[in-house]
Amino acid sequence: MRVFKCALRVMRAHLIFPLVYIVGLSFMGLFMAMSFSFGQADEQFQPARGEYAVVDRDASAVSQGMIDALSAVGDKVEVADDRRAFQDAVAKGAVDYLLVVPEGYGDAFAAAAREGTDAPSLDVVFSYYSAEGAYLDEAVGSYLSAVRTILAAHPTATLEEAVDDALDAVGHTAQTTILTTDAGMTEADRFLFYLQWSTYTLFAGITVCIGVLTATMGRTDVRRRSLTSPLPFISYNLQMGLACLVVTAFAWLWTFAIGAIAFPQAMTSMTVAGVTWCALSMFAFCLIPLAIGFLLGQLSASITVSNAVGNICGMVISFLGGAWVPLDIMSPAVLQVAQLMPGYWYNKACGLAAHLNSVPTLDAIVPILQSMGVLLLFTAVVLVIALLVARMRTQTSTAGGNAAAHTAL
Amino acid sequence: MWNTFKYTLLWLVRSPGIMVWSLLFPLVLTSVFIAMFGPLDDMAQLEPMRVVVVEPDDSVEGQAFKAFIDATSEGDDLLLDPTFVATADEAADLVRKNADTDDPYIGYVTLEQGKPHAYVVGEISMGGLENLKCSILALMLDEYTARAYLAEELVSADPAALADPTVMKALFEPMEATVQMQVTEGQPKESTRFYFALLGMAALFGGGVGLAACQRLKGNTSALGARRTIGATSHARAVAATLAASWLLSFACLAVAFAYMEIAGGVSFAGHEGACLVVVAAASLVATALGCALSAIPHLPEEGKNGILTGVVCFASLFAGLYGQPTMELADTISATFPAADIINPATQISQAFYSIMYYDTAGPLAEHLGILCVMAILLFLVSASSLRRQRYASV
């Protein structure tokens, strides 16, 4: 097992790569999955809330009532009354909705309401989450419409009375209940998101580590030395393969384990079978970057190149697996491409596995196996290419074999 | 000096590893972003919400409710896309059956004792808009309920109140109280922030250029460096020419990525290209300085330094919000809670510098970010100064 031990020593000498890529980057996924907040857990419907700011130059009962009406659907953020502050608030996304109430608005509004003419307009600014802005705008419209109606119906009512009555009317809300469906979000989804995101870290990490390992062991003079040794070629290759597998297994176990430790609630909500199949799917996925790293090593790619390939492919695969933006809002063309990529099948397998019963039936397991099968096929294809390249490379003068002697003649 | 500059540049351009990072990487990711955010920007305009409505009865309330649903599902900016069914059970079945499909209903509405009641699905997908849509539906029904209550009150106080056309108009005509205005030069688009974060990341990966060039400058880190120490060019000139070549290459690659973003990606920089190129120049300077600083780490092979560079850049970009929607929200939270984290993060500074060009009409914020970037570059150069100056290697 000398080759195997030597390969692990090489890995130890390049410890910075597993440290940065496998250990370091895995925390990125953790951060992100932890930052997720899920709306509601049970029957109680919690309406969305937006961030709003009201610049009140009027300070009348009407504008005060607007702030009260908005407080039911959002959280107030203070914004100073100058253009730079407005730009700051909107550009940095501190507010979704910025409302400017001009001076004398309350009186002008009351006069218009009593005469039945169009109300004076208010300036609003939406931030880039424009849907939230529209939502908050609706609340303002609803409140103002109530004030208008009361003022029109009771010409003698004061502005304060009208505002109080309007707020009372707006307080009469319809009932909203959560309808339970099978598609609801659970803690397991947080873990699933972590698994989905780890496609990037796993892909980049394993590709780079294996690329480094095979490139270092495949240098011309090292190959020459090992070829002249009495060690059978098959044994050499098996030991190298074993070393690659150990590195991959480390990446797999580390990534899965810290996910499991960080999300204990998800673990308890999933069955043992579910967790096991998730872990197996992840391992099947890990084999793809293993094969790619091996291929890069055979192409004698430099470490910088395997670094770049690992990162770029990792990002593209995680993106096409839906880790950046949910896949269901992508265009159909992107979706079709996504299905040709391993990230999609890995997520499918994990998604199915996470919802397994404690004693899964064969019908539930088969689709997971199919997705894993696709992943293994990806591995097989890359591996075959890598072996072909390796075969062709042994015939070149730099590979350390007989070809070098031929060229010398 | 000119020769040093020329051959450093040529060597850098001919190194595949370096060009992959500084040129191919931003181009590939920009293409990915174009595919990703094209549909997302269209989505910001809310599509009508698919909702199941239990056919109301023929009572007064029922007719009023039917009229309300019809009013919200007709015209140009319709809000609802209703499907009518006969009973609440049927409605619930239909919603449940479609929950897992590509075209789910957000819930169903029914009239219970004359009052609307919404049954909504809540949040059913990660990062989806269901909860917001449900909230908008709830708010619409709230508005309807409030209006019905108001009408009832008016009639009970004064049965003739509704005969007044002004009151009728006030009660039933849609309120158009607000006008959208713009305080920023361009309307902020969510996707633009991702492109800027990407430019930040791509710029920092350009640090690989500076790193590789510095490694080939020092006598103890590469064979080329060892040869160069006995050359006739003075060390100061060699350093200056090497750094200038690395900076120029990072700048050129980033400028190409920037142009690609504008032409192929359709990201509009609205006539501010000149200012953007200034930011690109400053960003490349920080990247080159970062590469130099990393190259100063002793007893670590070049690959190790490259690994550290990748790690640093990935983390910096994470906090600049590069990796998709959830990250952007995380980055927003962090910059709101710890503003200091933004100041030390070059990726955030770069993307915010672009941002300030687009969304402020004064040069103040841009100058601020450029200033911070220059300070960063100076600090990083200072870190590497001791290893860049002329020194003795393995001397007796």
CSV table of N, CA, C and O in Angstrom, one decimal, chain B residues 290-357:
chain,number,residue,atom,x,y,z
B,290,LEU,N,-4.1,42.6,-4.0
B,290,LEU,CA,-4.4,41.4,-3.2
B,290,LEU,C,-3.5,40.2,-3.6
B,290,LEU,O,-3.0,39.5,-2.8
B,291,GLY,N,-3.3,40.1,-5.0
B,291,GLY,CA,-2.4,39.0,-5.4
B,291,GLY,C,-1.0,39.2,-4.9
B,291,GLY,O,-0.4,38.2,-4.4
B,292,CYS,N,-0.5,40.4,-4.9
B,292,CYS,CA,0.8,40.7,-4.3
B,292,CYS,C,0.9,40.4,-2.9
B,292,CYS,O,1.9,39.8,-2.4
B,293,ALA,N,-0.1,40.7,-2.1
B,293,ALA,CA,-0.1,40.5,-0.7
B,293,ALA,C,-0.1,39.0,-0.4
B,293,ALA,O,0.6,38.5,0.5
B,294,LEU,N,-0.9,38.2,-1.2
B,294,LEU,CA,-0.9,36.8,-1.0
B,294,LEU,C,0.4,36.2,-1.4
B,294,LEU,O,0.9,35.2,-0.7
B,295,SER,N,1.0,36.8,-2.4
B,295,SER,CA,2.3,36.2,-2.8
B,295,SER,C,3.4,36.4,-1.7
B,295,SER,O,4.4,35.7,-1.7
B,296,ALA,N,3.1,37.4,-0.8
B,296,ALA,CA,4.1,37.6,0.3
B,296,ALA,C,4.1,36.6,1.4
B,296,ALA,O,4.9,36.6,2.2
B,297,ILE,N,3.1,35.7,1.4
B,297,ILE,CA,3.0,34.7,2.4
B,297,ILE,C,4.2,33.8,2.3
B,297,ILE,O,4.4,33.2,1.2
B,298,PRO,N,5.0,33.6,3.3
B,298,PRO,CA,6.2,32.8,3.2
B,298,PRO,C,5.9,31.3,3.3
B,298,PRO,O,4.9,30.9,3.9
B,299,HIS,N,6.8,30.5,2.8
B,299,HIS,CA,6.8,29.0,3.0
B,299,HIS,C,5.5,28.4,2.5
B,299,HIS,O,5.0,27.4,3.1
B,300,LEU,N,4.9,28.9,1.4
B,300,LEU,CA,3.7,28.3,0.9
B,300,LEU,C,3.8,28.3,-0.6
B,300,LEU,O,4.2,29.3,-1.2
B,301,PRO,N,3.6,27.1,-1.2
B,301,PRO,CA,3.8,27.0,-2.6
B,301,PRO,C,2.7,27.8,-3.3
B,301,PRO,O,1.7,28.2,-2.8
B,302,GLU,N,3.0,28.1,-4.6
B,302,GLU,CA,2.1,29.0,-5.4
B,302,GLU,C,0.6,28.5,-5.4
B,302,GLU,O,-0.3,29.2,-5.3
B,303,GLU,N,0.5,27.1,-5.5
B,303,GLU,CA,-0.9,26.6,-5.6
B,303,GLU,C,-1.6,26.9,-4.3
B,303,GLU,O,-2.8,27.2,-4.3
B,304,GLY,N,-0.9,26.8,-3.2
B,304,GLY,CA,-1.5,27.1,-1.9
B,304,GLY,C,-2.0,28.5,-1.9
B,304,GLY,O,-3.2,28.8,-1.4
B,305,LYS,N,-1.2,29.4,-2.4
B,305,LYS,CA,-1.7,30.8,-2.4
B,305,LYS,C,-2.9,31.0,-3.3
B,305,LYS,O,-3.8,31.8,-3.0
B,306,ASN,N,-2.9,30.3,-4.4
B,306,ASN,CA,-4.0,30.3,-5.3
B,306,ASN,C,-5.3,29.8,-4.6
B,306,ASN,O,-6.4,30.4,-4.7
B,307,GLY,N,-5.1,28.8,-3.8
B,307,GLY,CA,-6.2,28.2,-3.1
B,307,GLY,C,-6.8,29.2,-2.1
B,307,GLY,O,-8.0,29.4,-2.0
B,308,ILE,N,-5.9,29.9,-1.4
B,308,ILE,CA,-6.3,30.9,-0.4
B,308,ILE,C,-7.0,32.0,-1.1
B,308,ILE,O,-8.1,32.5,-0.7
B,309,LEU,N,-6.5,32.4,-2.3
B,309,LEU,CA,-7.2,33.5,-3.1
B,309,LEU,C,-8.6,33.1,-3.4
B,309,LEU,O,-9.5,33.9,-3.2
B,310,THR,N,-8.8,31.8,-3.9
B,310,THR,CA,-10.1,31.4,-4.2
B,310,THR,C,-11.0,31.4,-3.0
B,310,THR,O,-12.2,31.9,-3.0
B,311,GLY,N,-10.5,30.9,-1.8
B,311,GLY,CA,-11.3,30.9,-0.6
B,311,GLY,C,-11.7,32.4,-0.2
B,311,GLY,O,-12.9,32.6,0.0
B,312,VAL,N,-10.7,33.3,-0.3
B,312,VAL,CA,-11.0,34.7,0.1
B,312,VAL,C,-12.1,35.2,-0.8
B,312,VAL,O,-13.0,35.9,-0.4
B,313,VAL,N,-11.9,35.0,-2.1
B,313,VAL,CA,-12.8,35.6,-3.1
B,313,VAL,C,-14.2,35.1,-2.9
B,313,VAL,O,-15.2,35.8,-2.9
B,314,CYS,N,-14.3,33.7,-2.7
B,314,CYS,CA,-15.6,33.1,-2.6
B,314,CYS,C,-16.3,33.7,-1.4
B,314,CYS,O,-17.5,34.0,-1.4
B,315,PHE,N,-15.6,33.8,-0.3
B,315,PHE,CA,-16.3,34.3,0.9
B,315,PHE,C,-16.7,35.8,0.8
B,315,PHE,O,-17.8,36.2,1.2
B,316,ALA,N,-15.7,36.6,0.2
B,316,ALA,CA,-16.0,38.0,0.0
B,316,ALA,C,-17.3,38.1,-0.9
B,316,ALA,O,-18.2,38.9,-0.6
B,317,SER,N,-17.4,37.3,-1.9
B,317,SER,CA,-18.5,37.4,-2.8
B,317,SER,C,-19.8,36.9,-2.2
B,317,SER,O,-20.9,37.4,-2.5
B,318,LEU,N,-19.7,35.9,-1.3
B,318,LEU,CA,-20.8,35.4,-0.5
B,318,LEU,C,-21.5,36.6,0.2
B,318,LEU,O,-22.7,36.9,0.1
B,319,PHE,N,-20.6,37.4,0.9
B,319,PHE,CA,-21.2,38.5,1.6
B,319,PHE,C,-21.5,39.7,0.7
B,319,PHE,O,-22.1,40.7,1.2
B,320,ALA,N,-21.1,39.7,-0.5
B,320,ALA,CA,-21.6,40.7,-1.5
B,320,ALA,C,-22.9,40.3,-2.1
B,320,ALA,O,-23.4,41.0,-2.9
B,321,GLY,N,-23.3,39.0,-1.8
B,321,GLY,CA,-24.6,38.6,-2.3
B,321,GLY,C,-24.6,38.0,-3.7
B,321,GLY,O,-25.6,38.0,-4.4
B,322,LEU,N,-23.5,37.4,-4.0
B,322,LEU,CA,-23.4,36.9,-5.4
B,322,LEU,C,-24.3,35.6,-5.7
B,322,LEU,O,-24.9,35.5,-6.7
B,323,TYR,N,-24.3,34.7,-4.7
B,323,TYR,CA,-24.8,33.4,-5.0
B,323,TYR,C,-26.4,33.3,-4.9
B,323,TYR,O,-26.9,32.5,-4.1
B,324,GLY,N,-27.1,34.1,-5.7
B,324,GLY,CA,-28.5,33.9,-5.8
B,324,GLY,C,-29.3,34.6,-4.7
B,324,GLY,O,-28.7,35.3,-3.8
B,325,GLN,N,-30.6,34.5,-4.8
B,325,GLN,CA,-31.5,35.3,-4.0
B,325,GLN,C,-31.3,35.1,-2.5
B,325,GLN,O,-31.2,36.1,-1.8
B,326,PRO,N,-31.2,33.9,-2.0
B,326,PRO,CA,-31.0,33.8,-0.5
B,326,PRO,C,-29.8,34.5,0.0
B,326,PRO,O,-29.8,35.1,1.0
B,327,THR,N,-28.7,34.4,-0.8
B,327,THR,CA,-27.4,35.1,-0.4
B,327,THR,C,-27.6,36.6,-0.4
B,327,THR,O,-27.0,37.3,0.5
B,328,MET,N,-28.3,37.1,-1.4
B,328,MET,CA,-28.5,38.5,-1.5
B,328,MET,C,-29.2,39.0,-0.2
B,328,MET,O,-28.9,40.0,0.4
B,329,GLU,N,-30.2,38.2,0.2
B,329,GLU,CA,-30.9,38.6,1.4
B,329,GLU,C,-30.0,38.6,2.6
B,329,GLU,O,-30.0,39.4,3.5
B,330,LEU,N,-29.2,37.5,2.7
B,330,LEU,CA,-28.3,37.4,3.8
B,330,LEU,C,-27.3,38.6,3.8
B,330,LEU,O,-27.0,39.2,4.8
B,331,ALA,N,-26.8,38.9,2.6
B,331,ALA,CA,-25.9,40.1,2.5
B,331,ALA,C,-26.5,41.3,3.0
B,331,ALA,O,-25.9,42.2,3.7
B,332,ASP,N,-27.8,41.5,2.6
B,332,ASP,CA,-28.5,42.7,3.0
B,332,ASP,C,-28.6,42.8,4.5
B,332,ASP,O,-28.4,43.8,5.2
B,333,THR,N,-29.0,41.6,5.1
B,333,THR,CA,-29.1,41.6,6.6
B,333,THR,C,-27.8,41.9,7.3
B,333,THR,O,-27.7,42.7,8.2
B,334,ILE,N,-26.7,41.3,6.7
B,334,ILE,CA,-25.4,41.6,7.4
B,334,ILE,C,-25.0,43.0,7.2
B,334,ILE,O,-24.5,43.6,8.2
B,335,SER,N,-25.2,43.6,6.0
B,335,SER,CA,-24.7,45.0,5.9
B,335,SER,C,-25.6,45.9,6.7
B,335,SER,O,-25.1,47.0,7.1
B,336,ALA,N,-26.8,45.5,7.0
B,336,ALA,CA,-27.6,46.4,7.9
B,336,ALA,C,-27.2,46.3,9.3
B,336,ALA,O,-27.2,47.2,10.1
B,337,THR,N,-26.8,45.0,9.7
B,337,THR,CA,-26.4,44.8,11.1
B,337,THR,C,-25.0,45.2,11.4
B,337,THR,O,-24.7,45.9,12.4
B,338,PHE,N,-24.1,44.8,10.5
B,338,PHE,CA,-22.7,45.2,10.8
B,338,PHE,C,-22.2,46.0,9.5
B,338,PHE,O,-21.6,45.4,8.7
B,339,PRO,N,-22.4,47.3,9.5
B,339,PRO,CA,-22.0,48.1,8.3
B,339,PRO,C,-20.5,48.0,8.2
B,339,PRO,O,-20.0,48.1,7.0
B,340,ALA,N,-19.7,47.7,9.2
B,340,ALA,CA,-18.2,47.7,9.1
B,340,ALA,C,-17.8,46.5,8.2
B,340,ALA,O,-16.8,46.6,7.5
B,341,ALA,N,-18.6,45.5,8.2
B,341,ALA,CA,-18.3,44.3,7.3
B,341,ALA,C,-18.2,44.7,5.9
B,341,ALA,O,-17.5,44.1,5.1
B,342,ASP,N,-19.0,45.7,5.5
B,342,ASP,CA,-19.0,46.2,4.1
B,342,ASP,C,-17.7,46.9,3.8
B,342,ASP,O,-17.2,46.8,2.6
B,343,ILE,N,-17.2,47.6,4.7
B,343,ILE,CA,-16.0,48.5,4.5
B,343,ILE,C,-14.8,47.6,4.2
B,343,ILE,O,-14.0,47.9,3.4
B,344,ILE,N,-14.7,46.5,4.9
B,344,ILE,CA,-13.5,45.7,4.7
B,344,ILE,C,-13.7,44.6,3.6
B,344,ILE,O,-12.7,43.9,3.3
B,345,ASN,N,-14.8,44.6,3.0
B,345,ASN,CA,-15.0,43.6,1.9
B,345,ASN,C,-14.9,44.2,0.6
B,345,ASN,O,-15.7,45.0,0.1
B,346,PRO,N,-13.8,43.9,-0.1
B,346,PRO,CA,-13.5,44.5,-1.4
B,346,PRO,C,-14.6,44.2,-2.4
B,346,PRO,O,-15.0,45.1,-3.2
B,347,ALA,N,-15.2,43.0,-2.4
B,347,ALA,CA,-16.2,42.6,-3.4
B,347,ALA,C,-17.4,43.5,-3.2
B,347,ALA,O,-18.0,44.0,-4.2
B,348,THR,N,-17.8,43.7,-1.9
B,348,THR,CA,-19.0,44.6,-1.7
B,348,THR,C,-18.7,46.0,-2.1
B,348,THR,O,-19.5,46.7,-2.8
B,349,GLN,N,-17.4,46.5,-1.9
B,349,GLN,CA,-17.1,47.9,-2.3
B,349,GLN,C,-17.1,48.0,-3.8
B,349,GLN,O,-17.7,49.0,-4.3
B,350,ILE,N,-16.7,47.0,-4.5
B,350,ILE,CA,-16.7,47.1,-5.9
B,350,ILE,C,-18.1,47.2,-6.5
B,350,ILE,O,-18.5,48.0,-7.3
B,351,SER,N,-18.9,46.2,-5.9
B,351,SER,CA,-20.3,46.2,-6.5
B,351,SER,C,-21.1,47.5,-6.1
B,351,SER,O,-21.9,48.0,-6.8
B,352,GLN,N,-20.8,48.0,-4.9
B,352,GLN,CA,-21.5,49.2,-4.4
B,352,GLN,C,-21.0,50.4,-5.2
B,352,GLN,O,-21.8,51.4,-5.4
B,353,ALA,N,-19.7,50.4,-5.7
B,353,ALA,CA,-19.2,51.5,-6.5
B,353,ALA,C,-20.0,51.6,-7.8
B,353,ALA,O,-20.5,52.6,-8.2
B,354,PHE,N,-20.2,50.4,-8.4
B,354,PHE,CA,-21.0,50.3,-9.6
B,354,PHE,C,-22.4,50.8,-9.3
B,354,PHE,O,-23.0,51.6,-10.1
B,355,TYR,N,-22.9,50.4,-8.2
B,355,TYR,CA,-24.3,50.7,-7.9
B,355,TYR,C,-24.4,52.2,-7.7
B,355,TYR,O,-25.4,52.8,-8.1
B,356,SER,N,-23.4,52.9,-7.1
B,356,SER,CA,-23.6,54.3,-6.9
B,356,SER,C,-23.5,55.1,-8.2
B,356,SER,O,-24.1,56.2,-8.3
B,357,ILE,N,-22.9,54.5,-9.2
B,357,ILE,CA,-22.9,55.2,-10.5
B,357,ILE,C,-24.3,55.2,-11.0
B,357,ILE,O,-24.8,56.1,-11.6
